XYZ file of C-alpha atoms in Angstrom:
158
model
C 128.830 54.890 155.969
C 129.324 57.369 158.784
C 132.782 57.281 160.407
C 131.143 57.568 163.821
C 129.645 54.060 163.451
C 131.462 51.240 165.248
C 130.819 47.648 166.274
C 131.663 45.506 169.298
C 130.351 42.538 171.238
C 127.314 43.192 173.428
C 127.627 43.290 177.216
C 125.058 43.152 180.011
C 125.459 46.934 180.353
C 123.925 47.302 176.856
C 120.625 45.600 177.702
C 118.702 48.817 178.521
C 119.548 50.301 175.114
C 118.855 46.979 173.378
C 115.389 46.825 174.962
C 114.496 50.219 173.471
C 115.416 48.976 169.995
C 113.635 45.677 170.630
C 110.368 47.380 171.665
C 110.467 49.752 168.682
C 111.159 46.901 166.257
C 109.078 43.884 167.235
C 105.463 43.212 168.172
C 106.619 40.481 170.576
C 109.870 41.871 172.005
C 112.327 39.814 174.001
C 112.481 40.506 177.736
C 115.381 41.823 179.787
C 115.697 38.337 181.295
C 115.950 36.746 177.847
C 118.839 39.002 176.841
C 120.529 38.591 180.223
C 120.272 34.806 179.927
C 121.692 34.897 176.405
C 124.712 36.890 177.557
C 125.399 35.071 180.812
C 124.156 31.483 180.422
C 124.104 30.550 176.728
C 127.544 29.372 175.596
C 126.383 29.391 171.961
C 125.191 33.012 171.932
C 127.118 36.008 170.647
C 125.709 39.467 170.081
C 127.139 42.299 168.003
C 126.113 45.871 168.773
C 126.350 48.800 166.390
C 127.141 52.144 167.960
C 127.077 55.769 166.951
C 129.545 57.286 169.373
C 128.563 55.476 172.605
C 124.890 54.913 171.789
C 123.687 51.486 170.700
C 121.692 51.946 167.489
C 121.440 48.313 166.384
C 122.251 44.755 167.354
C 122.386 41.241 165.971
C 122.079 38.076 168.021
C 123.684 34.840 166.898
C 123.887 31.250 168.007
C 126.928 29.364 166.784
C 127.050 25.586 167.188
C 130.027 24.007 165.437
C 129.831 25.034 161.768
C 126.192 26.156 161.895
C 125.144 29.655 162.946
C 121.707 31.194 163.302
C 120.550 34.814 163.548
C 118.223 34.999 166.555
C 117.368 38.662 166.103
C 118.587 41.744 164.275
C 117.285 45.282 164.557
C 118.266 48.893 163.979
C 116.635 51.933 165.588
C 113.894 53.200 163.247
C 115.537 56.610 162.749
C 118.709 54.900 161.446
C 116.999 52.626 158.938
C 117.409 53.153 155.202
C 121.106 54.100 155.506
C 122.622 50.655 154.791
C 123.410 50.248 158.494
C 121.495 46.971 158.718
C 123.677 45.671 155.898
C 126.823 46.803 157.731
C 125.581 45.161 160.934
C 124.810 41.860 159.220
C 128.207 41.927 157.497
C 129.834 42.317 160.933
C 127.763 39.408 162.242
C 128.809 37.276 159.275
C 132.469 38.067 159.942
C 132.005 37.089 163.590
C 130.424 33.719 162.814
C 133.142 33.049 160.261
C 135.784 33.844 162.915
C 133.983 31.451 165.280
C 134.281 28.655 162.723
C 130.790 28.599 161.252
C 130.303 27.908 157.576
C 126.552 28.412 157.210
C 124.259 31.066 158.620
C 120.472 30.805 158.735
C 117.602 33.018 159.840
C 113.837 33.357 159.736
C 112.084 36.404 158.319
C 108.402 37.235 158.006
C 107.080 36.304 154.569
C 105.720 39.867 154.303
C 109.030 41.559 155.198
C 110.252 42.049 151.646
C 112.679 44.828 152.642
C 114.609 42.495 154.960
C 114.421 39.641 152.440
C 115.938 41.929 149.805
C 118.844 42.776 152.117
C 119.442 39.128 152.948
C 119.428 38.153 149.257
C 121.865 40.995 148.516
C 124.240 39.386 151.029
C 123.915 35.964 149.399
C 121.116 34.366 151.443
C 118.913 31.859 149.631
C 115.369 30.744 150.350
C 115.361 27.506 152.315
C 111.731 26.828 153.144
C 108.690 28.026 155.071
C 107.924 27.638 158.776
C 104.128 27.706 158.971
C 102.512 29.899 161.660
C 105.964 30.796 163.044
C 105.171 34.220 164.505
C 103.082 34.074 167.660
C 101.605 37.580 167.370
C 99.628 36.893 164.180
C 100.445 33.362 163.029
C 102.397 34.640 160.028
C 104.681 32.219 158.238
C 108.453 32.638 158.296
C 110.713 32.271 155.319
C 113.861 30.367 156.308
C 116.927 31.750 154.550
C 120.517 30.539 154.651
C 123.921 31.409 153.269
C 127.255 29.646 152.997
C 129.379 32.532 154.276
C 132.390 31.415 152.252
C 130.499 31.622 148.956
C 128.989 35.108 149.210
C 130.059 38.026 147.061
C 131.023 40.109 150.100
C 132.879 37.364 151.958
C 135.740 35.462 150.410
C 137.662 32.519 151.752
C 140.756 33.534 153.737
């Protein structure tokens, strides 16, 4: 991975750059207000940003409630995809939820998004079920995936 890539927690100042990634990545993007609310009003939310120099090129949103964590969204700028940066970002997110005391991490992914599913399986996620008609843009089903972050190949118990 490129040495110019770094990670940190997201701040309100990052929202403009996050919205660019959001609009390039999703058919139903989150609004500025949604991200602002997550950062300022949701005590369960944490967001990791991935930077190349000072430019946000990816982010991952998480909710952590006791020992359960959930990925709310994850995206990388299209021109940075295919370089294992999504894997690096998700690994950072998994380290964060582990540091926050979570033991399990779940997410939803489109049943047709086999590229993302392959990444998640590589990191130890398992299929957990189907949420019918989950995506509001086209009624597509979501595959629920989960991982015990202490049992993955890339994450060992401290």
